[in-house]
PDB file of C-alpha atoms and ligand atoms in Angstrom:
ATOM      1  CA  LEU A   1     -25.356 -15.943  -9.300  1.00  0.00           C
ATOM      2  CA  PRO A   2     -21.733 -14.979  -9.733  1.00  0.00           C
ATOM      3  CA  VAL A   3     -19.803 -12.517  -7.428  1.00  0.00           C
ATOM      4  CA  LEU A   4     -18.459  -9.560  -9.219  1.00  0.00           C
ATOM      5  CA  ALA A   5     -14.864  -9.279  -7.873  1.00  0.00           C
ATOM      6  CA  ILE A   6     -12.880  -6.209  -8.184  1.00  0.00           C
ATOM      7  CA  ASP A   7      -9.052  -5.921  -7.334  1.00  0.00           C
ATOM      8  CA  ILE A   8      -7.507  -2.443  -7.078  1.00  0.00           C
ATOM      9  CA  GLY A   9      -3.801  -2.467  -7.128  1.00  0.00           C
ATOM     10  CA  GLY A  10      -1.179   0.199  -7.233  1.00  0.00           C
ATOM     11  CA  THR A  11      -0.536  -0.502 -11.006  1.00  0.00           C
ATOM     12  CA  LYS A  12      -3.743  -2.252 -12.247  1.00  0.00           C
ATOM     13  CA  ILE A  13      -7.315  -2.750 -11.398  1.00  0.00           C
ATOM     14  CA  ALA A  14      -8.909  -6.219 -12.375  1.00  0.00           C
ATOM     15  CA  THR A  15     -12.481  -7.213 -12.429  1.00  0.00           C
ATOM     16  CA  ALA A  16     -13.901 -10.667 -12.817  1.00  0.00           C
ATOM     17  CA  GLU A  17     -16.908 -12.792 -12.350  1.00  0.00           C
ATOM     18  CA  VAL A  18     -16.400 -15.574  -9.717  1.00  0.00           C
ATOM     19  CA  SER A  19     -18.642 -18.520  -9.626  1.00  0.00           C
ATOM     20  CA  GLY A  20     -18.862 -21.638  -7.543  1.00  0.00           C
ATOM     21  CA  GLY A  21     -15.981 -20.503  -5.218  1.00  0.00           C
ATOM     22  CA  SER A  22     -13.161 -20.346  -7.729  1.00  0.00           C
ATOM     23  CA  SER A  23     -14.050 -20.391 -11.375  1.00  0.00           C
ATOM     24  CA  ILE A  24     -13.243 -17.036 -13.037  1.00  0.00           C
ATOM     25  CA  ALA A  25     -14.975 -15.745 -15.907  1.00  0.00           C
ATOM     26  CA  ASN A  26     -14.854 -12.326 -18.008  1.00  0.00           C
ATOM     27  CA  ARG A  27     -11.487 -11.353 -16.353  1.00  0.00           C
ATOM     28  CA  ARG A  28     -10.626  -7.823 -17.499  1.00  0.00           C
ATOM     29  CA  GLN A  29      -7.912  -5.283 -16.315  1.00  0.00           C
ATOM     30  CA  ALA A  30      -6.911  -1.858 -16.834  1.00  0.00           C
ATOM     31  CA  PRO A  31      -4.003   0.541 -15.603  1.00  0.00           C
ATOM     32  CA  THR A  32      -4.872   2.154 -12.194  1.00  0.00           C
ATOM     33  CA  PRO A  33      -5.621   5.880 -12.483  1.00  0.00           C
ATOM     34  CA  ARG A  34      -2.908   7.349 -10.226  1.00  0.00           C
ATOM     35  CA  THR A  35      -4.599  10.594  -9.896  1.00  0.00           C
ATOM     36  CA  GLY A  36      -5.352  10.594  -6.196  1.00  0.00           C
ATOM     37  CA  ARG A  37      -9.076  10.919  -6.866  1.00  0.00           C
ATOM     38  CA  GLY A  38     -11.164   7.894  -5.607  1.00  0.00           C
ATOM     39  CA  ASP A  39     -13.852   8.782  -8.153  1.00  0.00           C
ATOM     40  CA  ASP A  40     -11.405   7.995 -11.154  1.00  0.00           C
ATOM     41  CA  LEU A  41     -10.957   4.441  -9.665  1.00  0.00           C
ATOM     42  CA  ILE A  42     -14.710   4.071  -9.595  1.00  0.00           C
ATOM     43  CA  ALA A  43     -14.917   5.217 -13.342  1.00  0.00           C
ATOM     44  CA  ALA A  44     -12.344   2.878 -14.217  1.00  0.00           C
ATOM     45  CA  ILE A  45     -13.935   0.053 -12.471  1.00  0.00           C
ATOM     46  CA  ALA A  46     -17.412   1.035 -14.181  1.00  0.00           C
ATOM     47  CA  GLU A  47     -15.519   0.796 -17.632  1.00  0.00           C
ATOM     48  CA  LEU A  48     -14.278  -2.834 -16.968  1.00  0.00           C
ATOM     49  CA  ALA A  49     -17.350  -4.362 -15.304  1.00  0.00           C
ATOM     50  CA  GLN A  50     -20.968  -4.682 -16.576  1.00  0.00           C
ATOM     51  CA  ASP A  51     -23.555  -4.051 -13.797  1.00  0.00           C
ATOM     52  CA  GLY A  52     -26.123  -6.235 -13.011  1.00  0.00           C
ATOM     53  CA  GLY A  53     -26.534 -10.022 -12.723  1.00  0.00           C
ATOM     54  CA  PHE A  54     -24.484 -10.595  -9.591  1.00  0.00           C
ATOM     55  CA  GLY A  55     -25.309 -12.043  -6.394  1.00  0.00           C
ATOM     56  CA  ALA A  56     -22.636  -9.889  -4.671  1.00  0.00           C
ATOM     57  CA  VAL A  57     -19.847  -7.517  -5.084  1.00  0.00           C
ATOM     58  CA  ALA A  58     -16.351  -8.117  -3.583  1.00  0.00           C
ATOM     59  CA  VAL A  59     -13.487  -5.488  -3.514  1.00  0.00           C
ATOM     60  CA  ALA A  60      -9.825  -6.368  -2.762  1.00  0.00           C
ATOM     61  CA  THR A  61      -7.840  -3.078  -2.644  1.00  0.00           C
ATOM     62  CA  THR A  62      -4.380  -2.045  -1.932  1.00  0.00           C
ATOM     63  CA  GLY A  63      -4.381   0.305   1.245  1.00  0.00           C
ATOM     64  CA  ILE A  64      -5.881   0.115   4.694  1.00  0.00           C
ATOM     65  CA  VAL A  65      -9.571  -0.895   4.714  1.00  0.00           C
ATOM     66  CA  ARG A  66     -11.378   0.408   7.726  1.00  0.00           C
ATOM     67  CA  ASP A  67     -15.382   0.038   7.870  1.00  0.00           C
ATOM     68  CA  GLY A  68     -15.422   0.260   4.128  1.00  0.00           C
ATOM     69  CA  ALA A  69     -13.235   3.284   3.736  1.00  0.00           C
ATOM     70  CA  LEU A  70      -9.982   3.263   1.984  1.00  0.00           C
ATOM     71  CA  THR A  71      -6.757   5.013   3.077  1.00  0.00           C
ATOM     72  CA  ALA A  72      -3.391   4.648   1.703  1.00  0.00           C
ATOM     73  CA  LEU A  73      -0.603   3.687   4.258  1.00  0.00           C
ATOM     74  CA  ASN A  74       1.941   4.418   1.527  1.00  0.00           C
ATOM     75  CA  PRO A  75       0.360   7.041  -0.892  1.00  0.00           C
ATOM     76  CA  GLN A  76       3.333   6.358  -3.196  1.00  0.00           C
ATOM     77  CA  THR A  77       1.938   2.862  -3.750  1.00  0.00           C
ATOM     78  CA  LEU A  78      -1.647   4.295  -4.406  1.00  0.00           C
ATOM     79  CA  PRO A  79      -2.451   7.944  -4.141  1.00  0.00           C
ATOM     80  CA  ILE A  80      -5.941   8.333  -2.648  1.00  0.00           C
ATOM     81  CA  GLU A  81      -7.688  10.868  -0.443  1.00  0.00           C
ATOM     82  CA  ASP A  82      -7.740   9.724   3.208  1.00  0.00           C
ATOM     83  CA  GLY A  83     -10.788   7.656   4.122  1.00  0.00           C
ATOM     84  CA  TYR A  84     -12.261   7.543   0.697  1.00  0.00           C
ATOM     85  CA  PRO A  85     -15.628   5.935   1.136  1.00  0.00           C
ATOM     86  CA  LEU A  86     -14.934   3.126  -1.334  1.00  0.00           C
ATOM     87  CA  ALA A  87     -17.957   0.715   0.111  1.00  0.00           C
ATOM     88  CA  SER A  88     -20.593   3.395  -0.198  1.00  0.00           C
ATOM     89  CA  VAL A  89     -19.506   4.686  -3.699  1.00  0.00           C
ATOM     90  CA  ILE A  90     -19.448   1.210  -5.002  1.00  0.00           C
ATOM     91  CA  GLU A  91     -22.882   0.573  -3.517  1.00  0.00           C
ATOM     92  CA  ARG A  92     -24.076   3.557  -5.557  1.00  0.00           C
ATOM     93  CA  ALA A  93     -22.610   2.152  -8.689  1.00  0.00           C
ATOM     94  CA  PHE A  94     -23.638  -1.318  -8.499  1.00  0.00           C
ATOM     95  CA  GLY A  95     -26.694  -1.297  -6.299  1.00  0.00           C
ATOM     96  CA  MET A  96     -25.532  -3.547  -3.290  1.00  0.00           C
ATOM     97  CA  PRO A  97     -23.189  -3.192  -0.472  1.00  0.00           C
ATOM     98  CA  PRO A  98     -19.916  -4.678  -1.450  1.00  0.00           C
ATOM     99  CA  LEU A  99     -17.444  -6.527   0.686  1.00  0.00           C
ATOM    100  CA  VAL A 100     -14.244  -4.608   0.866  1.00  0.00           C
ATOM    101  CA  VAL A 101     -10.985  -6.003   2.073  1.00  0.00           C
ATOM    102  CA  ASN A 102      -7.256  -5.215   1.791  1.00  0.00           C
ATOM    103  CA  ASP A 103      -5.694  -7.008  -1.419  1.00  0.00           C
ATOM    104  CA  ALA A 104      -3.108  -9.070   0.448  1.00  0.00           C
ATOM    105  CA  GLN A 105      -5.620  -9.930   3.141  1.00  0.00           C
ATOM    106  CA  ALA A 106      -7.993 -11.186   0.412  1.00  0.00           C
ATOM    107  CA  ALA A 107      -5.198 -13.124  -1.434  1.00  0.00           C
ATOM    108  CA  ALA A 108      -4.018 -14.685   1.829  1.00  0.00           C
ATOM    109  CA  TRP A 109      -7.649 -15.981   2.369  1.00  0.00           C
ATOM    110  CA  ALA A 110      -7.851 -17.526  -1.052  1.00  0.00           C
ATOM    111  CA  GLU A 111      -4.473 -19.176  -0.856  1.00  0.00           C
ATOM    112  CA  TYR A 112      -5.183 -20.538   2.734  1.00  0.00           C
ATOM    113  CA  THR A 113      -8.689 -21.869   1.719  1.00  0.00           C
ATOM    114  CA  LEU A 114      -7.766 -23.416  -1.711  1.00  0.00           C
ATOM    115  CA  GLY A 115      -4.284 -22.611  -2.565  1.00  0.00           C
ATOM    116  CA  ALA A 116      -0.788 -22.806  -1.263  1.00  0.00           C
ATOM    117  CA  GLY A 117      -1.785 -22.248   2.365  1.00  0.00           C
ATOM    118  CA  LYS A 118      -4.096 -25.309   2.511  1.00  0.00           C
ATOM    119  CA  GLY A 119      -3.695 -27.151   5.713  1.00  0.00           C
ATOM    120  CA  PHE A 120      -1.527 -24.722   7.585  1.00  0.00           C
ATOM    121  CA  ARG A 121      -2.922 -23.101  10.653  1.00  0.00           C
ATOM    122  CA  ASN A 122      -0.611 -20.177  10.663  1.00  0.00           C
ATOM    123  CA  PHE A 123      -0.011 -18.903   7.132  1.00  0.00           C
ATOM    124  CA  ALA A 124       1.515 -15.631   5.376  1.00  0.00           C
ATOM    125  CA  PHE A 125       0.798 -14.603   1.988  1.00  0.00           C
ATOM    126  CA  PHE A 126       3.083 -11.858   0.471  1.00  0.00           C
ATOM    127  CA  THR A 127       2.649  -9.968  -2.730  1.00  0.00           C
ATOM    128  CA  VAL A 128       5.588  -8.352  -3.994  1.00  0.00           C
ATOM    129  CA  SER A 129       4.358  -5.854  -6.425  1.00  0.00           C
ATOM    130  CA  THR A 130       4.061  -1.958  -6.622  1.00  0.00           C
ATOM    131  CA  GLY A 131       4.137  -2.294  -2.758  1.00  0.00           C
ATOM    132  CA  ILE A 132       4.773  -5.196  -0.456  1.00  0.00           C
ATOM    133  CA  GLY A 133       1.455  -6.619   0.900  1.00  0.00           C
ATOM    134  CA  CYS A 134       0.995  -9.260   3.301  1.00  0.00           C
ATOM    135  CA  GLY A 135      -2.157 -11.265   4.575  1.00  0.00           C
ATOM    136  CA  LEU A 136      -1.901 -13.228   7.735  1.00  0.00           C
ATOM    137  CA  VAL A 137      -3.919 -16.171   8.791  1.00  0.00           C
ATOM    138  CA  VAL A 138      -3.307 -17.030  12.460  1.00  0.00           C
ATOM    139  CA  ASP A 139      -4.784 -19.975  14.108  1.00  0.00           C
ATOM    140  CA  GLY A 140      -7.099 -20.478  11.017  1.00  0.00           C
ATOM    141  CA  ARG A 141      -8.472 -16.954  11.186  1.00  0.00           C
ATOM    142  CA  LEU A 142      -7.747 -14.234   8.756  1.00  0.00           C
ATOM    143  CA  GLN A 143      -6.341 -11.182  10.569  1.00  0.00           C
ATOM    144  CA  SER A 144      -7.472  -7.612   9.491  1.00  0.00           C
ATOM    145  CA  GLY A 145      -7.137  -5.937  12.917  1.00  0.00           C
ATOM    146  CA  ALA A 146      -9.569  -3.356  14.519  1.00  0.00           C
ATOM    147  CA  THR A 147      -8.239  -0.603  12.065  1.00  0.00           C
ATOM    148  CA  GLY A 148      -7.465  -2.872   9.008  1.00  0.00           C
ATOM    149  CA  LEU A 149      -3.622  -2.514   9.548  1.00  0.00           C
ATOM    150  CA  ALA A 150      -2.983  -6.295  10.471  1.00  0.00           C
ATOM    151  CA  GLY A 151      -0.493  -7.696   8.209  1.00  0.00           C
ATOM    152  CA  HIS A 152       1.357  -4.668   6.784  1.00  0.00           C
ATOM    153  CA  VAL A 153       4.625  -6.152   7.128  1.00  0.00           C
ATOM    154  CA  GLY A 154       5.800  -4.050   4.307  1.00  0.00           C
ATOM    155  CA  HIS A 155       6.055  -1.195   6.840  1.00  0.00           C
ATOM    156  CA  THR A 156       8.224  -3.055   9.366  1.00  0.00           C
ATOM    157  CA  ARG A 157      11.905  -1.610   9.623  1.00  0.00           C
ATOM    158  CA  SER A 158      14.246  -3.313   7.165  1.00  0.00           C
ATOM    159  CA  GLU A 159      17.035  -0.668   7.120  1.00  0.00           C
ATOM    160  CA  PRO A 160      17.728   1.611   9.917  1.00  0.00           C
ATOM    161  CA  GLY A 161      18.394   5.022   8.832  1.00  0.00           C
ATOM    162  CA  GLY A 162      17.047   4.039   5.290  1.00  0.00           C
ATOM    163  CA  ILE A 163      14.985   6.443   3.069  1.00  0.00           C
ATOM    164  CA  LEU A 164      11.726   7.765   4.111  1.00  0.00           C
ATOM    165  CA  CYS A 165       8.750   5.632   3.232  1.00  0.00           C
ATOM    166  CA  GLY A 166       5.458   6.984   2.035  1.00  0.00           C
ATOM    167  CA  CYS A 167       4.010   5.822   5.151  1.00  0.00           C
ATOM    168  CA  GLY A 168       6.146   8.355   7.223  1.00  0.00           C
ATOM    169  CA  ARG A 169       8.780   5.665   8.628  1.00  0.00           C
ATOM    170  CA  ARG A 170      12.147   5.350   7.594  1.00  0.00           C
ATOM    171  CA  GLY A 171      13.631   2.202   5.906  1.00  0.00           C
ATOM    172  CA  CYS A 172      10.454   0.236   5.574  1.00  0.00           C
ATOM    173  CA  LEU A 173      10.844  -3.278   3.787  1.00  0.00           C
ATOM    174  CA  GLU A 174       8.667  -1.671   1.066  1.00  0.00           C
ATOM    175  CA  THR A 175      11.447   0.868   0.553  1.00  0.00           C
ATOM    176  CA  VAL A 176      13.982  -1.960  -0.113  1.00  0.00           C
ATOM    177  CA  ALA A 177      12.236  -4.757  -1.714  1.00  0.00           C
ATOM    178  CA  SER A 178       8.922  -3.607  -3.508  1.00  0.00           C
ATOM    179  CA  GLY A 179       8.662  -3.294  -7.205  1.00  0.00           C
ATOM    180  CA  THR A 180       8.876   0.641  -6.779  1.00  0.00           C
ATOM    181  CA  ALA A 181      11.932   0.117  -4.784  1.00  0.00           C
ATOM    182  CA  LEU A 182      13.636  -1.928  -7.460  1.00  0.00           C
ATOM    183  CA  ALA A 183      12.812   0.640 -10.059  1.00  0.00           C
ATOM    184  CA  ARG A 184      14.227   3.476  -7.905  1.00  0.00           C
ATOM    185  CA  LEU A 185      17.248   1.551  -7.060  1.00  0.00           C
ATOM    186  CA  GLY A 186      17.815   0.419 -10.529  1.00  0.00           C
ATOM    187  CA  SER A 187      17.262   3.871 -11.968  1.00  0.00           C
ATOM    188  CA  GLU A 188      19.724   5.458  -9.269  1.00  0.00           C
ATOM    189  CA  ARG A 189      22.473   2.808  -9.772  1.00  0.00           C
ATOM    190  CA  LEU A 190      22.217   1.817 -13.343  1.00  0.00           C
ATOM    191  CA  GLY A 191      22.308   5.480 -14.653  1.00  0.00           C
ATOM    192  CA  ARG A 192      19.004   5.166 -16.705  1.00  0.00           C
ATOM    193  CA  LYS A 193      15.316   5.194 -15.835  1.00  0.00           C
ATOM    194  CA  VAL A 194      14.511   1.569 -15.429  1.00  0.00           C
ATOM    195  CA  ALA A 195      11.367  -0.320 -14.345  1.00  0.00           C
ATOM    196  CA  ALA A 196      11.312  -3.334 -11.981  1.00  0.00           C
ATOM    197  CA  PRO A 197      11.379  -5.879 -14.934  1.00  0.00           C
ATOM    198  CA  ASP A 198      14.353  -4.155 -16.429  1.00  0.00           C
ATOM    199  CA  VAL A 199      16.292  -4.645 -13.198  1.00  0.00           C
ATOM    200  CA  PHE A 200      15.422  -8.619 -13.463  1.00  0.00           C
ATOM    201  CA  SER A 201      16.356  -8.595 -17.139  1.00  0.00           C
ATOM    202  CA  ALA A 202      19.795  -6.851 -16.645  1.00  0.00           C
ATOM    203  CA  ALA A 203      20.605  -9.230 -13.732  1.00  0.00           C
ATOM    204  CA  ALA A 204      19.613 -12.237 -16.043  1.00  0.00           C
ATOM    205  CA  LYS A 205      22.227 -10.842 -18.454  1.00  0.00           C
ATOM    206  CA  GLY A 206      24.788 -10.858 -15.726  1.00  0.00           C
ATOM    207  CA  ASN A 207      24.745  -7.229 -14.717  1.00  0.00           C
ATOM    208  CA  GLY A 208      26.479  -6.978 -11.309  1.00  0.00           C
ATOM    209  CA  VAL A 209      24.699  -3.957 -10.137  1.00  0.00           C
ATOM    210  CA  ALA A 210      21.288  -5.278 -10.941  1.00  0.00           C
ATOM    211  CA  THR A 211      22.112  -8.565  -9.203  1.00  0.00           C
ATOM    212  CA  LYS A 212      23.206  -6.864  -6.113  1.00  0.00           C
ATOM    213  CA  ILE A 213      19.965  -4.753  -5.940  1.00  0.00           C
ATOM    214  CA  ILE A 214      17.869  -8.023  -6.214  1.00  0.00           C
ATOM    215  CA  ALA A 215      20.054  -9.760  -3.628  1.00  0.00           C
ATOM    216  CA  GLY A 216      19.550  -6.875  -1.443  1.00  0.00           C
ATOM    217  CA  ALA A 217      15.619  -7.028  -1.823  1.00  0.00           C
ATOM    218  CA  VAL A 218      15.715 -10.897  -1.346  1.00  0.00           C
ATOM    219  CA  ASP A 219      17.733 -10.519   1.758  1.00  0.00           C
ATOM    220  CA  ALA A 220      15.359  -8.023   3.149  1.00  0.00           C
ATOM    221  CA  LEU A 221      12.285 -10.118   2.487  1.00  0.00           C
ATOM    222  CA  VAL A 222      13.822 -13.267   4.048  1.00  0.00           C
ATOM    223  CA  ASN A 223      14.572 -11.418   7.171  1.00  0.00           C
ATOM    224  CA  GLY A 224      11.136  -9.903   7.225  1.00  0.00           C
ATOM    225  CA  PHE A 225       9.914 -13.562   6.947  1.00  0.00           C
ATOM    226  CA  ALA A 226      12.030 -14.511   9.970  1.00  0.00           C
ATOM    227  CA  ASP A 227      10.772 -11.569  12.020  1.00  0.00           C
ATOM    228  CA  LEU A 228       7.201 -12.588  11.385  1.00  0.00           C
ATOM    229  CA  THR A 229       7.992 -16.254  11.980  1.00  0.00           C
ATOM    230  CA  ALA A 230       9.411 -15.026  15.390  1.00  0.00           C
ATOM    231  CA  SER A 231       6.149 -13.118  16.093  1.00  0.00           C
ATOM    232  CA  VAL A 232       3.419 -15.676  15.163  1.00  0.00           C
ATOM    233  CA  ASP A 233       5.164 -18.824  14.236  1.00  0.00           C
ATOM    234  CA  VAL A 234       4.270 -18.895  10.421  1.00  0.00           C
ATOM    235  CA  ASP A 235       4.053 -22.413   9.009  1.00  0.00           C
ATOM    236  CA  CYS A 236       4.530 -21.466   5.486  1.00  0.00           C
ATOM    237  CA  PHE A 237       5.130 -18.350   3.327  1.00  0.00           C
ATOM    238  CA  ALA A 238       3.307 -17.934  -0.123  1.00  0.00           C
ATOM    239  CA  ILE A 239       4.419 -15.377  -2.665  1.00  0.00           C
ATOM    240  CA  GLY A 240       2.479 -13.738  -5.396  1.00  0.00           C
ATOM    241  CA  GLY A 241       2.600 -10.318  -7.007  1.00  0.00           C
ATOM    242  CA  GLY A 242       4.428  -9.302 -10.443  1.00  0.00           C
ATOM    243  CA  VAL A 243       7.830  -9.076  -8.687  1.00  0.00           C
ATOM    244  CA  GLY A 244       7.342 -12.191  -6.364  1.00  0.00           C
ATOM    245  CA  LEU A 245       6.498 -14.455  -9.310  1.00  0.00           C
ATOM    246  CA  ALA A 246       9.163 -13.171 -11.563  1.00  0.00           C
ATOM    247  CA  PRO A 247      11.315 -16.140 -12.901  1.00  0.00           C
ATOM    248  CA  GLY A 248      13.851 -17.316 -10.338  1.00  0.00           C
ATOM    249  CA  TYR A 249      12.603 -15.057  -7.515  1.00  0.00           C
ATOM    250  CA  ILE A 250      11.106 -17.652  -5.147  1.00  0.00           C
ATOM    251  CA  GLU A 251      14.095 -19.913  -5.604  1.00  0.00           C
ATOM    252  CA  ALA A 252      16.274 -16.993  -4.635  1.00  0.00           C
ATOM    253  CA  LEU A 253      14.353 -16.458  -1.454  1.00  0.00           C
ATOM    254  CA  ARG A 254      14.554 -20.152  -0.521  1.00  0.00           C
ATOM    255  CA  VAL A 255      18.327 -20.084  -1.129  1.00  0.00           C
ATOM    256  CA  ARG A 256      18.800 -17.019   1.004  1.00  0.00           C
ATOM    257  CA  SER A 257      16.785 -18.461   3.716  1.00  0.00           C
ATOM    258  CA  LEU A 258      19.052 -21.370   4.128  1.00  0.00           C
ATOM    259  CA  ASP A 259      21.327 -18.917   5.761  1.00  0.00           C
ATOM    260  CA  LEU A 260      18.935 -18.213   8.384  1.00  0.00           C
ATOM    261  CA  PRO A 261      19.068 -20.126  11.761  1.00  0.00           C
ATOM    262  CA  GLN A 262      17.150 -23.171  11.536  1.00  0.00           C
ATOM    263  CA  VAL A 263      14.560 -22.130  14.009  1.00  0.00           C
ATOM    264  CA  TYR A 264      13.307 -19.303  11.511  1.00  0.00           C
ATOM    265  CA  ARG A 265      13.185 -21.240   8.506  1.00  0.00           C
ATOM    266  CA  ARG A 266       9.890 -22.037   6.821  1.00  0.00           C
ATOM    267  CA  PRO A 267       8.755 -23.353   3.495  1.00  0.00           C
ATOM    268  CA  ILE A 268       8.405 -20.596   0.937  1.00  0.00           C
ATOM    269  CA  VAL A 269       6.275 -21.461  -1.926  1.00  0.00           C
ATOM    270  CA  ALA A 270       4.455 -19.733  -5.053  1.00  0.00           C
ATOM    271  CA  ALA A 271       0.917 -18.545  -4.566  1.00  0.00           C
ATOM    272  CA  GLN A 272      -1.287 -20.823  -6.560  1.00  0.00           C
ATOM    273  CA  ALA A 273      -4.006 -18.543  -7.552  1.00  0.00           C
ATOM    274  CA  GLY A 274      -1.285 -16.332  -9.123  1.00  0.00           C
ATOM    275  CA  ALA A 275      -2.422 -13.040 -10.122  1.00  0.00           C
ATOM    276  CA  ASP A 276      -6.166 -13.824  -9.206  1.00  0.00           C
ATOM    277  CA  ALA A 277      -5.697 -14.516  -5.615  1.00  0.00           C
ATOM    278  CA  GLY A 278      -7.069 -11.099  -4.652  1.00  0.00           C
ATOM    279  CA  LEU A 279     -10.194 -11.556  -6.831  1.00  0.00           C
ATOM    280  CA  LEU A 280     -10.766 -14.910  -5.466  1.00  0.00           C
ATOM    281  CA  GLY A 281     -10.228 -14.170  -1.951  1.00  0.00           C
ATOM    282  CA  ALA A 282     -12.539 -11.158  -2.021  1.00  0.00           C
ATOM    283  CA  ALA A 283     -15.278 -13.309  -3.660  1.00  0.00           C
ATOM    284  CA  MET A 284     -15.003 -15.998  -1.051  1.00  0.00           C
ATOM    285  CA  LEU A 285     -15.138 -13.509   1.867  1.00  0.00           C
ATOM    286  CA  ALA A 286     -18.203 -11.893   0.330  1.00  0.00           C
ATOM    287  CA  ARG A 287     -19.896 -15.387   0.066  1.00  0.00           C
ATOM    288  CA  LEU A 288     -18.894 -16.046   3.579  1.00  0.00           C
ATOM    289  CA  ARG A 289     -20.656 -13.004   4.555  1.00  0.00           C
ATOM    290  CA  ILE A 290     -23.861 -13.678   2.756  1.00  0.00           C
TER     291      ILE A 290
HETATM  292  C1  LIG B   1       1.189  -1.101   0.427  1.00  0.00           C
HETATM  293  C2  LIG B   1      -0.180  -0.899   1.089  1.00  0.00           C
HETATM  294  C3  LIG B   1      -0.817  -2.201   1.371  1.00  0.00           C
HETATM  295  C4  LIG B   1      -0.861  -3.175   0.169  1.00  0.00           C
HETATM  296  C5  LIG B   1       0.687  -3.306  -0.299  1.00  0.00           C
HETATM  297  C6  LIG B   1       0.648  -4.129  -1.702  1.00  0.00           C
HETATM  298  C7  LIG B   1      -1.034   1.179   0.285  1.00  0.00           C
HETATM  299  C8  LIG B   1      -1.679   1.970  -0.796  1.00  0.00           C
HETATM  300  N1  LIG B   1      -0.821  -0.140   0.171  1.00  0.00           N
HETATM  301  O1  LIG B   1       2.136  -1.589   1.479  1.00  0.00           O
HETATM  302  O2  LIG B   1      -2.145  -1.961   1.812  1.00  0.00           O
HETATM  303  O3  LIG B   1      -1.402  -4.478   0.580  1.00  0.00           O
HETATM  304  O4  LIG B   1       1.158  -2.037  -0.760  1.00  0.00           O
HETATM  305  O5  LIG B   1      -0.231  -3.332  -2.547  1.00  0.00           O
HETATM  306  O6  LIG B   1      -0.774   1.749   1.278  1.00  0.00           O
HETATM  307  P1  LIG B   1      -0.114  -3.361  -4.155  1.00  0.00           P
HETATM  308  O7  LIG B   1      -0.722  -2.247  -4.720  1.00  0.00           O
HETATM  309  O8  LIG B   1       1.340  -3.429  -4.459  1.00  0.00           O
HETATM  310  O9  LIG B   1      -0.784  -4.871  -4.557  1.00  0.00           O
HETATM  311 ZN1  LIG B   2       6.484   2.212   5.311  1.00  0.00          ZN
END
């Protein structure tokens, strides 16, 4: 029987049926209800997925997952009540206890097992989307940590004295380089309300302000990679997410990384499972658990 896989992001929710490890069918998606109420997420999922006929249910979600409960580290990325009992609510809706894992951790596992991270023992996957997520495989093991916080590199300090992040710290990488950050910086500096893709298209048309915003984000990310490499000696970085997979973005990261001292430089590649890595990784982890 296929696994029902659900990916809850800050911008969209996707569901799909995953069979035989990596084949995806009936992929559907809808905007994430950003109401702060967990039950609204469940209602959106129930609209997308039919119930029944599944061997397991797997959920990848933005935020910190601890014992099946979901808490936002940055409520601006996904507003949600603290400790929302996601696993038990999904179990009630779909009739079986789901596997629940952070979205970037799930995607890291998919990329490590069958995608861009294959063959590396220490591997990092970054999603640059609404927020900045990161999943880490260290010595062949996916890291989630005792409280689910492992890999939240989007909340390491990038800009001392920078703006307050939704997590409560100042100048987090996520405040500088996420899709949300690009939209905010773009709106402030371009003098009109823009979304992250508008900043990219302005830069593509030669707008200097937009080009500078993206360069700042790229620089912050590459230095985040260097910090992580200094911490756990990452062998390879794979990049996903709507911003991360924007045309030219990975090349910009590579070019900027050439300015780093050689010792910190690592391959930077595109995630192979693309936008489905979270769905696939969660499904794979659910199968491992069975
Ligand atoms: C945030 C954090 C991470 C998540 C990352 C990417 C929340 C709600 N989320 O740093 O757990 O992995 O964003 O999330 O605190 P996405 O929604 O952009 O995929
Ligand atoms: Zn933060």
